[in-house]
Amino acid sequence: MYQTYSTKEKIKQIFVMLIPILITQLGMFSMVFFNTIMSGKYNSSDLAGVAIGSSIWNPIFTGLSGILLAVSPIAAQRFGEKKGKEVASILSHGIYLALMIASLVIISGVFLLNPILSVMNLPESVNETAHDYLVGLSFGIIPLFIFNVLRSFIYALGKTRVVMYILLMSLPVNFFLNYVLIFGRWGFPELGGAGAGYATSFTYFLIAGMTAILIITQRPFSEFVGLEHFKEFSSEKFKEILKIGVPMGLSIFFETSMFAVVTILISKFNITTIAAYQSALNIVAFLYMIPMSISMAQTVLVGFEVGAGRYKDAKAYSWLGIYLSIVIAVVAGLLVVFFRYEVAGFYSNEPAVITLTGQFLIYALFFMISDAIQATALAALRGYKDVNFSFVITLIAYWLICLPVGYILAHYTSLGAPGYWIGLTAGLLAAGIFLSMRLIYIQKRRYTANLANVV
């Protein structure tokens, strides 16, 4: 990263960071994409099982890994302040925290997985696939959490391409393992949807290992890695990460758990509806990787500029990211609406599933625009390390707007399951508006403070 002096330079800087992050995010999502598509091609029951398993795992992973993502804005600000030892200390404590969180998840899963699935009262075949899929996925939890810390550290230094290369090299391995373990090819056991969990776990070990080797052996990363930093065990450093990370994680958790609850509520419908909803959600989530990638670049760039005391530049990066995200969401949303049935055909061979998926995707345009605004506004606030108020906004928007509105529309009108999409859109739009208002307030307050210091 470097200081920029014009809008053109800032846009270039955003894209220099954005494109590798986007490819990385698409690579990460491709693993879920392979899981879903191949399970769907195996049969609808396995697709539904993987969908339910993912709906349980995603809020847990994204919420808890959101805590670890605090490494990125904290390290970026320290990097902007040219405090190298502080960056190294944040990395080592982030890894320790990842190990602790991952271990707690595994232990909790041993006792809670079966009771959670029992409460959902799923068809036996769906229940079995969901259980076995999550068991397979559990083997990769520790390397996945460590990888997220290492990735956040690398992004904080502005070096986003290396993670992209690692993900691209791992995708063929993931695709191969999904294929042979789901369908039982070339001497491998035929595990159905459960095979996707084991394939993904092995891939997590691969990417975590490659990233760790890179950081240890290559500059500038190796400058921040040393045994002396891992011997340090400071409660203050943990508190700093948790102070920023817990509200971040909770905000992410509220969003992903909201989607998980909707999936669970839709599971009360038939298997066709479950499969169609999950297919549509995967399509929208795939495209969401673009505003998500913009938001990750935003957080680092805003944090770097704030650390360097350049508040005007931080403000410019914040709004450029939001505008860019909206434009892309409009274009992508229109394409999805126009070609909804063709896209749905990638997920299933069953005409009923394709038709219903296409109906869900009619609502994609407004959903994607709303999600793009809230994601990038939230990311800019993280760059300022302003996370507590954002946490309250997301709690209200997701759980007091999204779910109630969606439930009423789905169960008390003729809309049926698509009513949930309207509820989701309404809540995300409310979050985007209020987060943007908070961003304006923070920028005015900090920019005024900066001018006062100069005078």
Coordinates of C-alpha atoms in Angstrom, one line a residue, residues 50-250:
V50 CA -25.6 -30.3 2.6
A51 CA -27.8 -27.1 2.6
I52 CA -29.0 -27.8 6.1
G53 CA -25.4 -28.6 7.2
S54 CA -24.1 -25.4 5.7
S55 CA -26.9 -23.4 7.3
I56 CA -25.8 -24.7 10.7
W57 CA -22.0 -24.3 10.0
N58 CA -22.0 -20.9 8.2
P59 CA -23.2 -18.6 11.0
I60 CA -20.8 -20.4 13.5
F61 CA -17.8 -20.1 11.2
T62 CA -18.5 -16.6 9.9
G63 CA -19.4 -15.2 13.3
L64 CA -16.3 -16.7 15.1
S65 CA -13.9 -16.0 12.2
G66 CA -15.3 -12.5 12.2
I67 CA -13.5 -12.1 15.6
L68 CA -10.3 -13.1 13.9
L69 CA -10.8 -10.7 11.0
A70 CA -10.1 -7.9 13.5
V71 CA -6.4 -8.7 12.9
S72 CA -6.8 -6.9 9.5
P73 CA -7.8 -3.4 10.6
I74 CA -5.7 -3.4 13.8
A75 CA -2.6 -4.6 11.9
A76 CA -3.3 -2.2 9.0
Q77 CA -3.4 0.8 11.4
R78 CA -0.2 -0.4 13.1
F79 CA 1.4 -0.7 9.7
G80 CA 0.3 2.8 8.8
E81 CA 1.8 4.0 12.0
K82 CA 5.0 2.1 11.1
K83 CA 5.0 0.0 14.2
G84 CA 6.4 -3.3 13.0
K85 CA 6.7 -5.0 16.4
E86 CA 3.0 -4.3 17.1
V87 CA 2.0 -5.9 13.8
A88 CA 4.0 -9.0 14.6
S89 CA 2.4 -9.2 18.1
I90 CA -1.1 -8.9 16.7
L91 CA -0.3 -11.8 14.3
S92 CA 0.9 -14.2 17.0
H93 CA -2.0 -13.4 19.3
G94 CA -4.4 -13.9 16.5
I95 CA -3.1 -17.4 15.8
Y96 CA -3.4 -18.3 19.5
L97 CA -6.9 -17.0 19.5
A98 CA -7.7 -19.0 16.4
L99 CA -6.5 -22.2 18.1
M100 CA -8.6 -21.6 21.2
I101 CA -11.8 -20.7 19.2
A102 CA -11.5 -23.7 16.9
S103 CA -11.0 -26.1 19.8
L104 CA -14.1 -24.8 21.5
V105 CA -16.1 -25.2 18.3
I106 CA -15.0 -28.8 17.9
I107 CA -15.8 -29.7 21.6
S108 CA -19.2 -28.0 21.4
G109 CA -20.0 -29.9 18.2
V110 CA -19.5 -33.2 19.8
F111 CA -22.2 -32.5 22.3
L112 CA -24.6 -30.2 20.4
L113 CA -24.7 -31.5 16.8
N114 CA -27.2 -34.3 17.2
P115 CA -29.6 -32.4 19.5
I116 CA -29.7 -29.5 16.9
L117 CA -30.5 -31.8 14.1
S118 CA -33.1 -33.6 16.1
V119 CA -34.9 -30.4 16.9
M120 CA -35.2 -29.7 13.1
N121 CA -37.2 -32.9 12.6
L122 CA -35.7 -33.5 9.1
P123 CA -36.4 -36.4 6.8
E124 CA -34.0 -39.3 7.8
S125 CA -31.9 -39.2 4.6
V126 CA -31.5 -35.4 4.9
N127 CA -30.6 -35.6 8.6
E128 CA -28.0 -38.3 7.9
T129 CA -26.3 -36.3 5.1
A130 CA -26.3 -33.1 7.2
H131 CA -24.7 -34.9 10.1
D132 CA -22.0 -36.7 8.1
Y133 CA -21.2 -33.6 6.1
L134 CA -20.6 -31.6 9.3
V135 CA -18.5 -34.4 10.8
G136 CA -16.3 -34.4 7.7
L137 CA -16.1 -30.6 7.8
S138 CA -15.0 -30.6 11.4
F139 CA -11.6 -32.1 10.6
G140 CA -10.6 -28.8 8.8
I141 CA -11.8 -26.3 11.4
I142 CA -8.4 -25.7 13.1
P143 CA -6.5 -25.0 9.8
L144 CA -9.4 -22.9 8.5
F145 CA -9.4 -20.6 11.4
I146 CA -5.6 -20.3 11.3
F147 CA -5.7 -19.6 7.6
N148 CA -8.2 -16.7 8.2
V149 CA -5.7 -15.1 10.7
L150 CA -2.8 -15.5 8.2
R151 CA -4.9 -14.1 5.4
S152 CA -6.0 -11.1 7.4
F153 CA -2.3 -10.4 8.3
I154 CA -1.3 -10.6 4.6
Y155 CA -4.1 -8.3 3.6
A156 CA -3.1 -5.8 6.3
L157 CA 0.2 -5.4 4.5
G158 CA -1.5 -4.8 1.2
K159 CA -0.1 -8.0 -0.4
T160 CA -3.3 -9.6 -1.7
R161 CA -2.0 -11.6 -4.7
V162 CA -0.2 -14.3 -2.8
V163 CA -3.3 -15.6 -1.1
M164 CA -5.0 -15.6 -4.5
Y165 CA -2.3 -17.8 -6.0
I166 CA -2.6 -20.3 -3.1
L167 CA -6.4 -20.5 -3.5
L168 CA -6.1 -21.0 -7.3
M169 CA -3.7 -23.9 -6.8
S170 CA -5.9 -25.6 -4.2
L171 CA -9.2 -25.5 -6.3
P172 CA -8.3 -28.4 -8.6
V173 CA -7.6 -30.5 -5.6
N174 CA -10.9 -29.6 -4.0
F175 CA -12.8 -30.3 -7.2
F176 CA -11.1 -33.7 -7.6
L177 CA -11.8 -34.7 -4.0
N178 CA -15.4 -33.6 -4.2
Y179 CA -15.9 -35.7 -7.3
V180 CA -14.3 -38.9 -6.1
L181 CA -15.7 -38.8 -2.6
I182 CA -19.3 -37.9 -3.5
F183 CA -19.7 -40.3 -6.4
G184 CA -17.2 -43.0 -5.3
R185 CA -14.9 -42.9 -8.3
W186 CA -11.5 -44.5 -8.8
G187 CA -11.5 -46.6 -5.7
F188 CA -12.7 -43.9 -3.3
P189 CA -15.7 -44.6 -1.1
E190 CA -19.1 -43.3 -2.3
L191 CA -20.1 -40.9 0.5
G192 CA -22.7 -38.7 -1.3
G193 CA -23.1 -35.2 0.2
A194 CA -20.9 -36.2 3.2
G195 CA -17.9 -36.6 0.9
A196 CA -18.0 -32.8 0.3
G197 CA -17.3 -32.2 3.9
Y198 CA -14.2 -34.4 3.9
A199 CA -13.0 -32.9 0.6
T200 CA -13.3 -29.4 2.0
S201 CA -11.4 -30.3 5.2
F202 CA -8.4 -31.6 3.3
T203 CA -8.4 -28.5 1.2
Y204 CA -8.3 -26.3 4.3
F205 CA -5.2 -28.2 5.5
L206 CA -3.6 -27.5 2.1
I207 CA -4.2 -23.8 2.0
A208 CA -3.3 -23.2 5.6
G209 CA 0.0 -25.1 5.2
M210 CA 0.9 -23.3 2.0
T211 CA 0.1 -19.9 3.5
A212 CA 2.2 -20.6 6.7
I213 CA 5.2 -21.7 4.6
L214 CA 4.9 -18.5 2.5
I215 CA 4.8 -16.2 5.6
I216 CA 7.7 -17.9 7.2
T217 CA 10.0 -17.9 4.2
Q218 CA 9.1 -14.9 2.1
R219 CA 9.6 -11.1 2.7
P220 CA 8.1 -8.8 3.8
F221 CA 6.0 -11.3 5.8
S222 CA 8.9 -13.1 7.4
E223 CA 10.0 -9.8 9.0
F224 CA 7.0 -10.1 11.3
V225 CA 7.4 -13.8 12.2
G226 CA 9.7 -15.0 14.9
L227 CA 9.7 -17.4 17.8
E228 CA 10.1 -14.4 20.2
H229 CA 6.7 -13.1 19.2
F230 CA 5.0 -16.4 20.0
K231 CA 6.6 -16.6 23.4
E232 CA 4.8 -13.3 24.3
F233 CA 1.4 -13.9 25.8
S234 CA -0.2 -10.5 26.5
S235 CA -3.8 -10.3 27.9
E236 CA -3.9 -6.7 26.5
K237 CA -3.3 -7.9 23.0
F238 CA -6.1 -10.4 23.3
K239 CA -8.3 -7.7 24.7
E240 CA -7.5 -5.4 21.8
I241 CA -8.4 -8.1 19.2
L242 CA -11.6 -9.1 21.1
K243 CA -12.7 -5.5 21.7
I244 CA -12.8 -5.0 17.9
G245 CA -13.4 -8.6 16.9
V246 CA -16.3 -9.5 19.1
P247 CA -18.7 -6.8 17.7
M248 CA -17.4 -7.6 14.2
G249 CA -18.1 -11.3 14.7
L250 CA -21.5 -10.7 16.3

